[in-house]
mmCIF file of C-alpha atoms in Angstrom:
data_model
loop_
_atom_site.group_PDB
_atom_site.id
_atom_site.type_symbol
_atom_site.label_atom_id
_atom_site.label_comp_id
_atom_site.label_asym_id
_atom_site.label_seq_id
_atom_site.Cartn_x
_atom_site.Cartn_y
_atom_site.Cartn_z
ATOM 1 C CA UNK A 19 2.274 -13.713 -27.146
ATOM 2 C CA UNK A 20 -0.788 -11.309 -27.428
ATOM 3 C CA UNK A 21 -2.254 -8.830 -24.683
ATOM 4 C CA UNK A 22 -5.203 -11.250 -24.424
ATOM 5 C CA UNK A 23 -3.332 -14.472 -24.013
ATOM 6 C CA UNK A 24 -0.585 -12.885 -21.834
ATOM 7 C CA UNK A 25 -3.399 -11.721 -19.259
ATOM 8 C CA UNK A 26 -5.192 -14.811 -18.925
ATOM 9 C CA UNK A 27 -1.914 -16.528 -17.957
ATOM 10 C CA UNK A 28 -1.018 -13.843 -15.297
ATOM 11 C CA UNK A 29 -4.399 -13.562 -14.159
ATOM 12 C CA UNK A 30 -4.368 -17.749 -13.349
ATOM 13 C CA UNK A 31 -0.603 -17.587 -12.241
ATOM 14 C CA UNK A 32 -1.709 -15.160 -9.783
ATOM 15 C CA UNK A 33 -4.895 -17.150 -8.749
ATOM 16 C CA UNK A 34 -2.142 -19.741 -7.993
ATOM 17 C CA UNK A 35 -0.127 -17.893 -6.314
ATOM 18 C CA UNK A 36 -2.904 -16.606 -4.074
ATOM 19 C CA UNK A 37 -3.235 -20.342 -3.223
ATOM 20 C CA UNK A 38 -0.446 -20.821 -2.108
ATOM 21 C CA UNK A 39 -0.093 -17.911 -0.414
ATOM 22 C CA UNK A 40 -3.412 -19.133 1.255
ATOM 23 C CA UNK A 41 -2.521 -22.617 2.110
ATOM 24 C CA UNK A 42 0.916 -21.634 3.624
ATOM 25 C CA UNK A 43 -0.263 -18.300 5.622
ATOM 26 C CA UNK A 44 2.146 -16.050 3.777
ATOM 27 C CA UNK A 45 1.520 -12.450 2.410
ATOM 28 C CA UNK A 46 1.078 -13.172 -2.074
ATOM 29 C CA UNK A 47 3.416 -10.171 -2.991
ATOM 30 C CA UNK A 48 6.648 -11.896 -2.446
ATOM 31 C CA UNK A 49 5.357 -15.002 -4.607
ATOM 32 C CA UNK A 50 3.942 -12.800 -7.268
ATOM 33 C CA UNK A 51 7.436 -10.637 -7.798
ATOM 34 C CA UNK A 52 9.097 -13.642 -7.011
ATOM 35 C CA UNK A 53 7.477 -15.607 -10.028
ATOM 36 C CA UNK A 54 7.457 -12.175 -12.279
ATOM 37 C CA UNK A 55 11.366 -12.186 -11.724
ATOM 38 C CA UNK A 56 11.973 -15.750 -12.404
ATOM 39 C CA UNK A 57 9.500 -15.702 -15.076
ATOM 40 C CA UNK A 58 10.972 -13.046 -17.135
ATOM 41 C CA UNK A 59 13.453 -14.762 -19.914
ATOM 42 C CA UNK A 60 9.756 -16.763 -20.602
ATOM 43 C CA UNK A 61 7.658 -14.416 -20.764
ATOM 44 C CA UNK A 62 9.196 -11.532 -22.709
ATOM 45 C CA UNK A 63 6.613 -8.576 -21.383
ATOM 46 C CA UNK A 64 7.289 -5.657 -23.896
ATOM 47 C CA UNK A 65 5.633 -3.311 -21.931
ATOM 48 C CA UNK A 66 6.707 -0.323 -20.243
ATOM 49 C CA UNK A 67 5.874 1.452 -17.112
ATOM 50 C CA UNK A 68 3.583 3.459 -19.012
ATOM 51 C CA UNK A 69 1.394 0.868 -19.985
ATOM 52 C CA UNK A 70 1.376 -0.544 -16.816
ATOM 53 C CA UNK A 71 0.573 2.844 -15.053
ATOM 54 C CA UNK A 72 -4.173 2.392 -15.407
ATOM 55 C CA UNK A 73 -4.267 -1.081 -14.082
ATOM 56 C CA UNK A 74 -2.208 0.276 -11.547
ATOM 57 C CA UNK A 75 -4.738 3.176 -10.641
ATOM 58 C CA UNK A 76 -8.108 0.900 -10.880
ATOM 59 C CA UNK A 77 -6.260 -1.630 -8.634
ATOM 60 C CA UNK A 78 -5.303 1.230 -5.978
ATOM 61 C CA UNK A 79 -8.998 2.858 -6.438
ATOM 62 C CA UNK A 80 -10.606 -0.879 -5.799
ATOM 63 C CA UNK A 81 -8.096 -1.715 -2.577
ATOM 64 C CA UNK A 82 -8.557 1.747 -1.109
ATOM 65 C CA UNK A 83 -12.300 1.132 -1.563
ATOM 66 C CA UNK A 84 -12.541 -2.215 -0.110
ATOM 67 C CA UNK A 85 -11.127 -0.871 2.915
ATOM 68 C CA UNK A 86 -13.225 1.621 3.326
ATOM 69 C CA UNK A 87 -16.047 -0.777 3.322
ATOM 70 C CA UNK A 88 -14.600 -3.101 5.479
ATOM 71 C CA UNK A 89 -13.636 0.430 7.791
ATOM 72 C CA UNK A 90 -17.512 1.005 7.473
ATOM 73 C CA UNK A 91 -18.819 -2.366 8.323
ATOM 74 C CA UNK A 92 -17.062 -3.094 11.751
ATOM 75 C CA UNK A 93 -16.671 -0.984 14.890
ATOM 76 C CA UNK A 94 -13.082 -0.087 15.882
ATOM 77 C CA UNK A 95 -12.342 -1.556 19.179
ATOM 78 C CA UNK A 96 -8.749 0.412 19.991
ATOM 79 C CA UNK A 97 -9.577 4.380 18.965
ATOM 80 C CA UNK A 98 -7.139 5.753 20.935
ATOM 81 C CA UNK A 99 -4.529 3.350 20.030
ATOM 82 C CA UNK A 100 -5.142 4.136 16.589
ATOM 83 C CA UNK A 101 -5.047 7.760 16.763
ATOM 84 C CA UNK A 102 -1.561 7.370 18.537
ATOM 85 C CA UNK A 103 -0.350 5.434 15.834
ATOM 86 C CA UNK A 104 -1.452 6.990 12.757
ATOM 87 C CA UNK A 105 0.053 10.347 14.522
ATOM 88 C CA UNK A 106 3.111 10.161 15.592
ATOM 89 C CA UNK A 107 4.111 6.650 13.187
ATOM 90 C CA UNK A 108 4.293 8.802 10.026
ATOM 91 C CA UNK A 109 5.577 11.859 10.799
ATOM 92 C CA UNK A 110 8.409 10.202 12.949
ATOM 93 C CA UNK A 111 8.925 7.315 10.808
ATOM 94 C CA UNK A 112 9.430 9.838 7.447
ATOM 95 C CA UNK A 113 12.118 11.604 9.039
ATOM 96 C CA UNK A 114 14.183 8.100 10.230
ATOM 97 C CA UNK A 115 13.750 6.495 6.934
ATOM 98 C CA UNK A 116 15.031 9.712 4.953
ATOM 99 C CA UNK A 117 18.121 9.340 7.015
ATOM 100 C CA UNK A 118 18.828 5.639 6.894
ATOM 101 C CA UNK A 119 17.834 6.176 2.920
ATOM 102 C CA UNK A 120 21.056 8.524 3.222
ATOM 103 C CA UNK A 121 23.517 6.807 5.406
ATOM 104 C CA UNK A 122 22.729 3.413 3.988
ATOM 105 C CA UNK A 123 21.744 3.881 -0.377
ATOM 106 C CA UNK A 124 23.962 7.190 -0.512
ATOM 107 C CA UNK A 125 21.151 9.213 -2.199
ATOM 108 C CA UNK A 126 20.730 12.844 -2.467
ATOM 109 C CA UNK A 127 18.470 14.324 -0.070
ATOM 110 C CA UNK A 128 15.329 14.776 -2.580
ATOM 111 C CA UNK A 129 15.126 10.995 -3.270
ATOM 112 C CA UNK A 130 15.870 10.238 -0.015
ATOM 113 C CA UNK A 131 12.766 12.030 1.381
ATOM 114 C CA UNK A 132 10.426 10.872 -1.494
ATOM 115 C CA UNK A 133 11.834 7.392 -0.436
ATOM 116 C CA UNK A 134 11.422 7.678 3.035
ATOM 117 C CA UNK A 135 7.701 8.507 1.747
ATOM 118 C CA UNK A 136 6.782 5.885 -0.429
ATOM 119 C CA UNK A 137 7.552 3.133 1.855
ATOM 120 C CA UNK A 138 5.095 4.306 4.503
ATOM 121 C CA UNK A 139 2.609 3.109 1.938
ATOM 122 C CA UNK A 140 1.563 -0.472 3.516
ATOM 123 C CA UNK A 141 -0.270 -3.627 2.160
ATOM 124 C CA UNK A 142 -3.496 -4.400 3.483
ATOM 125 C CA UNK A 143 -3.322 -8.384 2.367
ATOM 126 C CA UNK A 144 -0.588 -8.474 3.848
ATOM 127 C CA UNK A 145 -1.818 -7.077 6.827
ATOM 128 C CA UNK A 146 -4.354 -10.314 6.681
ATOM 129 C CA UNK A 147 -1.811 -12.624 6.053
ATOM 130 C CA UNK A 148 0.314 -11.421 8.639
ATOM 131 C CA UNK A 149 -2.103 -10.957 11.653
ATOM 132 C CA UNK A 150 -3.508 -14.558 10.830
ATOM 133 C CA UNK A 151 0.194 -15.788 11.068
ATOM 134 C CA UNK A 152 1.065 -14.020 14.120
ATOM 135 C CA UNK A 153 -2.035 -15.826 15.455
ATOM 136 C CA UNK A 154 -3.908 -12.131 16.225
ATOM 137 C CA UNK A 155 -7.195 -11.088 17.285
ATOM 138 C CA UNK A 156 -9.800 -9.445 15.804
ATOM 139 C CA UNK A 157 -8.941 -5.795 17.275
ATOM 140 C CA UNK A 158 -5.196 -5.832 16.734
ATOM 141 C CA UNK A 159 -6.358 -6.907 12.694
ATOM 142 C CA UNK A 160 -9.145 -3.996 12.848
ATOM 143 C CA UNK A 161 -6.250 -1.575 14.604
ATOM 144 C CA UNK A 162 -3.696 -2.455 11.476
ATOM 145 C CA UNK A 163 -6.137 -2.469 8.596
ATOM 146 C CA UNK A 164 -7.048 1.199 10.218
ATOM 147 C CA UNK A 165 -3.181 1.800 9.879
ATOM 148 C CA UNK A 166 -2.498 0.618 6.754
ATOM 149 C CA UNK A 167 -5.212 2.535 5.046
ATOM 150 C CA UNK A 168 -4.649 6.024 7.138
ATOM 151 C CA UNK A 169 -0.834 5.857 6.750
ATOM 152 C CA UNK A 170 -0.957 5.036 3.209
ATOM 153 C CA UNK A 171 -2.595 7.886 2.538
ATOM 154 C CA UNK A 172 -0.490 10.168 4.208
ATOM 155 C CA UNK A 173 2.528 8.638 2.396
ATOM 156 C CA UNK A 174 0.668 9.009 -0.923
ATOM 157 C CA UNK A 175 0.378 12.716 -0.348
ATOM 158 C CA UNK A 176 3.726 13.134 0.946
ATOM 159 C CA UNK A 177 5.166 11.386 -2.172
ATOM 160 C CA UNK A 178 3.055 13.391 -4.557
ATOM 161 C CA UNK A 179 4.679 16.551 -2.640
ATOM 162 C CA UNK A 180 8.046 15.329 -3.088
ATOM 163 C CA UNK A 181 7.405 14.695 -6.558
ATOM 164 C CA UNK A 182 6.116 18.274 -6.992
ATOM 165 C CA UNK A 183 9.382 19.960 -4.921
ATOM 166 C CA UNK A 184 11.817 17.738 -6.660
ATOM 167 C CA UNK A 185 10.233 18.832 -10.225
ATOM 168 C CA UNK A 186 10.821 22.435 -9.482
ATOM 169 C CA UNK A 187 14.532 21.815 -7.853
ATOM 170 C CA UNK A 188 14.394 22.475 -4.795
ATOM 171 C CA UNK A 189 15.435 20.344 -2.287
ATOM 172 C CA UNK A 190 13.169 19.824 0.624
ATOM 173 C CA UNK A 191 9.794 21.187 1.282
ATOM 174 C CA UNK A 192 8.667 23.518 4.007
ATOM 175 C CA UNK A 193 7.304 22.274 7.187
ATOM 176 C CA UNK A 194 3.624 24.711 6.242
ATOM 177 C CA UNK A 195 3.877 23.985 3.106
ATOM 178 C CA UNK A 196 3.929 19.784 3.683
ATOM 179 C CA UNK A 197 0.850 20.380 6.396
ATOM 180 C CA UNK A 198 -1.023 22.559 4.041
ATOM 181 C CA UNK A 199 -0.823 19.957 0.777
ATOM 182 C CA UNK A 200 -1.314 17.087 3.085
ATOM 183 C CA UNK A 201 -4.401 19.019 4.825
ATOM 184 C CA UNK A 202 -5.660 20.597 1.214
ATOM 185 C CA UNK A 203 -5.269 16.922 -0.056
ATOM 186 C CA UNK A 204 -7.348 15.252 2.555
ATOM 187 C CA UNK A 205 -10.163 17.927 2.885
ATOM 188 C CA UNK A 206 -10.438 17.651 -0.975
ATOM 189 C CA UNK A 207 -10.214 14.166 -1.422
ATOM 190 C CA UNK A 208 -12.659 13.017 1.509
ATOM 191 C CA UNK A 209 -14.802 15.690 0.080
ATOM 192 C CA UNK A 210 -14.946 14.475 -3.249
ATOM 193 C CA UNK A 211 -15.662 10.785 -1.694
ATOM 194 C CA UNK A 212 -18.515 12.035 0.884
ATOM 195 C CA UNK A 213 -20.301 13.854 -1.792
ATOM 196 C CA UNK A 214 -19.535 10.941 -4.797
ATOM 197 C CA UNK A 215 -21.060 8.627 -1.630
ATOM 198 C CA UNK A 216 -24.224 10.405 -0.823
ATOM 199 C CA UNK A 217 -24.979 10.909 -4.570
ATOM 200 C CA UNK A 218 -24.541 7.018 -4.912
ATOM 201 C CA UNK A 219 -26.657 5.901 -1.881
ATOM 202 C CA UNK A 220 -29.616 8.344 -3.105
ATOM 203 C CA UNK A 221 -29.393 7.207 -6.693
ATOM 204 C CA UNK A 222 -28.943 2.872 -5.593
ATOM 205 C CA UNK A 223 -32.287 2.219 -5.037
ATOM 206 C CA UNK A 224 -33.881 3.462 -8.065
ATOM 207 C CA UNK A 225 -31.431 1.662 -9.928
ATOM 208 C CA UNK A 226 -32.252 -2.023 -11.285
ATOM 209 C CA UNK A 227 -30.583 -4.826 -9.842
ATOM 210 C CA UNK A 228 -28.571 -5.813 -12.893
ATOM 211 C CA UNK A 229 -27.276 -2.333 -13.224
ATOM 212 C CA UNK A 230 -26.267 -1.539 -9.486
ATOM 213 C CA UNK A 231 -22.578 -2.892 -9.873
ATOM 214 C CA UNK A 232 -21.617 -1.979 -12.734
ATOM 215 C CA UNK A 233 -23.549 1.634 -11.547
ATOM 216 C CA UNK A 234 -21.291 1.243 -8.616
ATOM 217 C CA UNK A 235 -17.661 0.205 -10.019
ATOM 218 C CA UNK A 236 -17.813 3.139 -12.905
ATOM 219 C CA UNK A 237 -18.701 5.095 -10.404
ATOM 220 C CA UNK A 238 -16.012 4.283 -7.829
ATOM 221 C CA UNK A 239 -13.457 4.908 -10.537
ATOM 222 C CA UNK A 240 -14.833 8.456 -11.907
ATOM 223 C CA UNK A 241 -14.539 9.205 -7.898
ATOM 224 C CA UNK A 242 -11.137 8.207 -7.770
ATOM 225 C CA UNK A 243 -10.080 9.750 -11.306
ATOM 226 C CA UNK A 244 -11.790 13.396 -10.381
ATOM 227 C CA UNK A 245 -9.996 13.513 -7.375
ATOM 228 C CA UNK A 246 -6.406 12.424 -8.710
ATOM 229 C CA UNK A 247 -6.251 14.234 -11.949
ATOM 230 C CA UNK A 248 -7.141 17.853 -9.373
ATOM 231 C CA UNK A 249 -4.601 16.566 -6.772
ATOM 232 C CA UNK A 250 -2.076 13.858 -7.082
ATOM 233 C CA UNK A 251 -2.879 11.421 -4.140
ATOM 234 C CA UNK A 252 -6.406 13.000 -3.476
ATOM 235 C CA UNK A 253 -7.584 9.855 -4.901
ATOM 236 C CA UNK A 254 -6.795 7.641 -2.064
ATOM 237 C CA UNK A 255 -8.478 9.799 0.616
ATOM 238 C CA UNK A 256 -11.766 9.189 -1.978
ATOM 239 C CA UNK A 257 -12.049 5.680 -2.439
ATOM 240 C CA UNK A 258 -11.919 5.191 1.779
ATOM 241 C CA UNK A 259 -14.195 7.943 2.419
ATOM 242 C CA UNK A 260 -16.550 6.810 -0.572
ATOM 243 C CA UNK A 261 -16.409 2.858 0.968
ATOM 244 C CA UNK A 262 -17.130 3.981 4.577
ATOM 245 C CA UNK A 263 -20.153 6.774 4.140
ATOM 246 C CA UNK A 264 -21.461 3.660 1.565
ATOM 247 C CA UNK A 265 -21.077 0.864 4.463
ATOM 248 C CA UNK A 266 -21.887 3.576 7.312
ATOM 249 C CA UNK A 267 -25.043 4.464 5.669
ATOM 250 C CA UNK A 268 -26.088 0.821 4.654
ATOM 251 C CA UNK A 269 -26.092 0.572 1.054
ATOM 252 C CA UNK A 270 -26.015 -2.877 0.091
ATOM 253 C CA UNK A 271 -22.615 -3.957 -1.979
ATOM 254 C CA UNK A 272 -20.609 -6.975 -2.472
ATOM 255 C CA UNK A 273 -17.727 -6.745 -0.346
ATOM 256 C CA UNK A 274 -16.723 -10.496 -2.307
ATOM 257 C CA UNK A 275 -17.072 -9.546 -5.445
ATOM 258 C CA UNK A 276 -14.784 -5.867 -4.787
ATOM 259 C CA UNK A 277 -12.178 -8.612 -3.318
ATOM 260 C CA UNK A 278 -11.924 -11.008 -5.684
ATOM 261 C CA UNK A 279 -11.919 -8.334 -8.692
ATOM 262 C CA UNK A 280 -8.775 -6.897 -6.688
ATOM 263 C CA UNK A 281 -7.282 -9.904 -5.894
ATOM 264 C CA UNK A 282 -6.900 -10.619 -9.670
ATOM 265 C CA UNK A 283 -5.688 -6.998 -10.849
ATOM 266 C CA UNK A 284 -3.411 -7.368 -7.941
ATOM 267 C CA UNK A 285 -2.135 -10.374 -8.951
ATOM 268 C CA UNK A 286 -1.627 -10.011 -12.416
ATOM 269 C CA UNK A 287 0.176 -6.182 -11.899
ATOM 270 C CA UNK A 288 2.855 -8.109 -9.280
ATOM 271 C CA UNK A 289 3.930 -10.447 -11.493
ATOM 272 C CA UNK A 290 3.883 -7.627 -14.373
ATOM 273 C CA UNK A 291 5.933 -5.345 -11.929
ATOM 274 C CA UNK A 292 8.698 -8.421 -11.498
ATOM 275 C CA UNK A 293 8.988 -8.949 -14.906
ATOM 276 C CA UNK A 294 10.236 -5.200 -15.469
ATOM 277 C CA UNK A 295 12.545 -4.682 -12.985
ATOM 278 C CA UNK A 296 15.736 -6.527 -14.456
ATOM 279 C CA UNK A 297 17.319 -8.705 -12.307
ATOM 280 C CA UNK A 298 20.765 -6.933 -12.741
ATOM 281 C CA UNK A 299 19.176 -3.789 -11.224
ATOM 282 C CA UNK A 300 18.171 -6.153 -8.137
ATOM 283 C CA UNK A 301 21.393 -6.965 -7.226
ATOM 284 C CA UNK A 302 23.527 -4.342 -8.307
ATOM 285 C CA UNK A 303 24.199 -3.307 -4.758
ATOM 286 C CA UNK A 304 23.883 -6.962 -2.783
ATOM 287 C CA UNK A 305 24.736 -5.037 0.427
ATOM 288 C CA UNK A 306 22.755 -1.632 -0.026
ATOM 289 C CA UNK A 307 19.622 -2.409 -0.816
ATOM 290 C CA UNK A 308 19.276 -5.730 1.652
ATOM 291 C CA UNK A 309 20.819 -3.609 4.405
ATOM 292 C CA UNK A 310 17.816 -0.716 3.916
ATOM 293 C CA UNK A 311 15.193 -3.241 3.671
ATOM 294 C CA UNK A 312 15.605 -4.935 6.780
ATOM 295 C CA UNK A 313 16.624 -1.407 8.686
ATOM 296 C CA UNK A 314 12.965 -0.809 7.779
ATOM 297 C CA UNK A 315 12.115 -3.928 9.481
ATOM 298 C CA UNK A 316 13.666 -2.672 12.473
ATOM 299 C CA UNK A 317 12.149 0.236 12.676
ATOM 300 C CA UNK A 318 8.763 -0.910 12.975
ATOM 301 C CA UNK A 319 8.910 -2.024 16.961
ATOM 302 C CA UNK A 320 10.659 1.634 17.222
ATOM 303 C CA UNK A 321 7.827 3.379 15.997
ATOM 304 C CA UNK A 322 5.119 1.160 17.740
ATOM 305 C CA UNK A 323 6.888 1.887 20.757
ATOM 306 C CA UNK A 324 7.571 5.441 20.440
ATOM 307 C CA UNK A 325 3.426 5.324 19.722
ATOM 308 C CA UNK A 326 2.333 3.646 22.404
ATOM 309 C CA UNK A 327 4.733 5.177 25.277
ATOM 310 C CA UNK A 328 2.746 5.359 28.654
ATOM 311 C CA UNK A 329 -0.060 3.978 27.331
ATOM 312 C CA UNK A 330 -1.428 0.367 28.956
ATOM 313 C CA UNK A 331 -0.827 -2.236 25.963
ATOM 314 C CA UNK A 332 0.294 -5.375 27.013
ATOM 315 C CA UNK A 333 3.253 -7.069 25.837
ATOM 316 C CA UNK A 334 0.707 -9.388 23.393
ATOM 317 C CA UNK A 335 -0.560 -6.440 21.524
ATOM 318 C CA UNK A 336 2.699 -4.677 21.500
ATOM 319 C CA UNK A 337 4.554 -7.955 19.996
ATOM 320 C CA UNK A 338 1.843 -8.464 17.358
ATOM 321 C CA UNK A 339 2.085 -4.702 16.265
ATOM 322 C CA UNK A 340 5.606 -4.740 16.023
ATOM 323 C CA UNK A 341 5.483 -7.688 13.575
ATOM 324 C CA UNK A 342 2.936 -5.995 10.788
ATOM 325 C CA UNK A 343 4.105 -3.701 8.643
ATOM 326 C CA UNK A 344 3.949 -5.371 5.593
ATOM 327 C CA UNK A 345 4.788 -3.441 1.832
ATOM 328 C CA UNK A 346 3.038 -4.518 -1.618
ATOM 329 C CA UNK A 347 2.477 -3.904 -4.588
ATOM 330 C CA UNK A 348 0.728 -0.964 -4.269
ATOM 331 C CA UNK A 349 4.063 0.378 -2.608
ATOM 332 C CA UNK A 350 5.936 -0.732 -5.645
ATOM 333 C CA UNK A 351 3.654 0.796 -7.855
ATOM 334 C CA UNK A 352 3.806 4.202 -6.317
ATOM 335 C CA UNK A 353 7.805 3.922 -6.221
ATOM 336 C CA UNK A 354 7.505 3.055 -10.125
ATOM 337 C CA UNK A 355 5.218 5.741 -10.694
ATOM 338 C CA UNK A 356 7.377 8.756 -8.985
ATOM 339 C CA UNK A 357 10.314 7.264 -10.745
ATOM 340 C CA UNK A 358 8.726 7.282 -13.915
ATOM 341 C CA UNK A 359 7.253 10.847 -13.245
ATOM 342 C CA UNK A 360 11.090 12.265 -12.834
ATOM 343 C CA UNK A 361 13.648 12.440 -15.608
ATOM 344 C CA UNK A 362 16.250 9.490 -14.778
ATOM 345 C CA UNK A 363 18.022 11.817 -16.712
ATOM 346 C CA UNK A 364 18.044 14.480 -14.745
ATOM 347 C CA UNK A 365 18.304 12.429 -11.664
ATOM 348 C CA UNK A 366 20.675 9.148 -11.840
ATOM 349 C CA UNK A 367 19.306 7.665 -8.827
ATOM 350 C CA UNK A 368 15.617 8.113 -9.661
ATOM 351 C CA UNK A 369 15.807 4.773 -11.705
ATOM 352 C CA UNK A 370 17.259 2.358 -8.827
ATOM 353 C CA UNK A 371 13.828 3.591 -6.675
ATOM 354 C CA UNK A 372 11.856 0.166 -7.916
ATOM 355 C CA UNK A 373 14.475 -1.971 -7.099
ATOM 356 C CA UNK A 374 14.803 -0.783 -3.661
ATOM 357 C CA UNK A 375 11.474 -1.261 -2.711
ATOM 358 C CA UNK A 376 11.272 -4.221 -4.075
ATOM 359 C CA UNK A 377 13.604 -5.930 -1.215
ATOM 360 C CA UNK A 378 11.322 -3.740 0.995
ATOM 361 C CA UNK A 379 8.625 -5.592 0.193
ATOM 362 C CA UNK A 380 10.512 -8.938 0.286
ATOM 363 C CA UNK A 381 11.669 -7.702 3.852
ATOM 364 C CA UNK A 382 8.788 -6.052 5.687
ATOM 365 C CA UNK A 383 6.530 -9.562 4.282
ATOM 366 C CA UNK A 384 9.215 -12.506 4.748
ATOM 367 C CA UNK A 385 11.191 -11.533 7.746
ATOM 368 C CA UNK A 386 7.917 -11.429 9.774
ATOM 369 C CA UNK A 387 7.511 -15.220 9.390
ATOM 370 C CA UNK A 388 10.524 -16.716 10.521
ATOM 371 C CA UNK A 389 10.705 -17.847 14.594
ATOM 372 C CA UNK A 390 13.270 -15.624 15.350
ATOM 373 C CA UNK A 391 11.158 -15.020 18.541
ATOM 374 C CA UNK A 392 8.008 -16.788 20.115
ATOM 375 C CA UNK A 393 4.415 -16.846 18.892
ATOM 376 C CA UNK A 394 2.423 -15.529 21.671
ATOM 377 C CA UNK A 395 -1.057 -16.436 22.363
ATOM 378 C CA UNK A 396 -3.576 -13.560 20.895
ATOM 379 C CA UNK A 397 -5.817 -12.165 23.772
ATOM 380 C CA UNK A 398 -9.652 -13.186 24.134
#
């Protein structure tokens, strides 16, 4: 089958799967790796991580950006809840997950911690999904999508650290050296997407209409790729900050057209991404990697409680927070990536990382949906 022909079936597979996803209010990245496993004596995908590795970046340049438009666009209704969360749900949530990562998988302490720092990178469609499911309002999907995009980048940075101290053998980093990188990162990065942003709003209106997007797209991506290739994660921080001084300072973009492009590269990069794990890797420890996944799951109401302690959220907002904390294939990618990055040579355990966030994502999407307790009625 040729590159051509090969994309044009995973690009309408995933429109189908988006469908369905859709029409039976479920988060898409369990049917996409779902139908990339299954799909993989078929379709014989040659390709290798490698290959894989650019659609991965434009699709986590376009997501990132989206939200930041979307962060632009509407007024956030629960600051302070936010700020609570997006403090204390990372920093406590890295250091639980490194030690179930241990206890549970058995890895060395390096992977564990890189681990523990990869799946604090969320899903933002299946935020959507989820909060529609759950039967949420408005704020509680503003307060998430604020979240998903804040946390992600902190776990970003934190993985591209642990990449960095597990290349040069040591085994943990220091507590000033993790709050310098992630401060350096973030300074740079939103720097790098303020500056990219008021450049672009002072150069949109002299452009033509016909050249505007595709103005706006390569420049989205140079953004992105300036501030990755300086510092690993940097890119992240860009794309929001570049999508929310554009929507803050009213520069008119298609918010539709940014959505559907990254609906298909999504798409067509989960199914890619379940074709090459193997399936014998999946289940090569049934009880390990299940048992991690849904200890993630439990930790969510944990952390959302540990984040909102003394503070007056009623038991509606507190159930619907506990329930969203979906991974995706953004998470996945990242895993692949730092796996990729260091020697599974060097490090045995390195090459079992996809695999285990896979049934992280299956967990923190599917779990959610089942009645294991009632559907409460969002507040007006």
């Amino acid at each position: 089958m040729t590159p051509i022909l090969l994309l044009g079936l995973l690009a309408w597979l995933s429109a189908v799967c988006h469908w369905l996803g859709e029409r039976w209010r479920v988060p898409v990245a369990p049917l996409l790796l779902l139908l990339g496993t299954a799909l993989r004596p078929w379709l014989a995908v040659n390709w290798s991580w490698q290959e894989v590795f650019p659609l991965l970046g434009v699709t986590v340049c376009l997501s990132f950006f989206e939200g930041g438009l979307r962060m632009g666009s509407r007024k956030l209704e629960l600051a302070g809840l936010s700020k609570r969360l997006v403090a204390i749900c990372p920093k406590l949530g890295w250091v639980v997950m490194t030690g179930l990562a241990g206890l549970v998988l058995g890895l060395p302490s390096p992977v564990c911690l890189l681990l523990g720092a990869v799946v604090m990178v969320f899903s933002p469609k299946g935020v959507a999904a989820l909060v529609a499911r759950q039967r949420g309002g408005e704020a509680e999907e503003q307060l998430l999508f604020q979240e998903c995009y804040l946390v992600s980048c902190v776990g970003g940075a934190w993985a591209a650290l642990m990449v960095l101290v597990i290349h040069t053998h040591l085994s943990h980093p220091a507590v000033v050296q993790t709050l310098l990188s992630t401060t350096r990162l973030f300074l740079f990065g939103g720097l790098i997407g303020y500056l990219g942003a008021r450049l672009l709003a002072a150069l949109h209106s002299h452009l033509s209409p016909a050249s505007r997007e595709p103005a706006c797209l390569g420049w989205v991506l140079l953004c992105y790729g300036a501030a990755h290739s300086v510092l690993p994660g940097a890119g992240l921080v860009a794309s929001i900050v570049l999508g929310k001084t554009l929507s803050q300072r009213q520069v008119e973009l298609p918010v539709a057209f940014y959505s559907s492009l990254q609906a298909v590269l999504v798409g067509i990069l989960g199914i890619l991404m379940g074709t090459l794990i193997p399936a014998a890797e999946l289940v090569s420890q049934p009880f390990r990697y299940p048992a991690f996944a849904l200890l993630v799951v439990a930790l969510r109401p944990l952390l959302v409680l540990a984040a909102t302690f003394r503070m007056p959220v009623s038991p509606t907002r507190r159930a619907n927070l506990w329930a969203v904390a979906p991974r995706g294939i953004v998470t996945l990618g990242v895993a692949a990536t730092a796996a990729d990055l260091l020697s599974p040579e060097a490090i045995p355990e390195m090459a079992h990382l996809p695999a285990i966030v896979y049934w992280v994502v299956m967990a923190t999407n599917l779990l959610p949906l089942l009645p294991i307790g009632p559907r409460l009625p969002s507040e007006k």
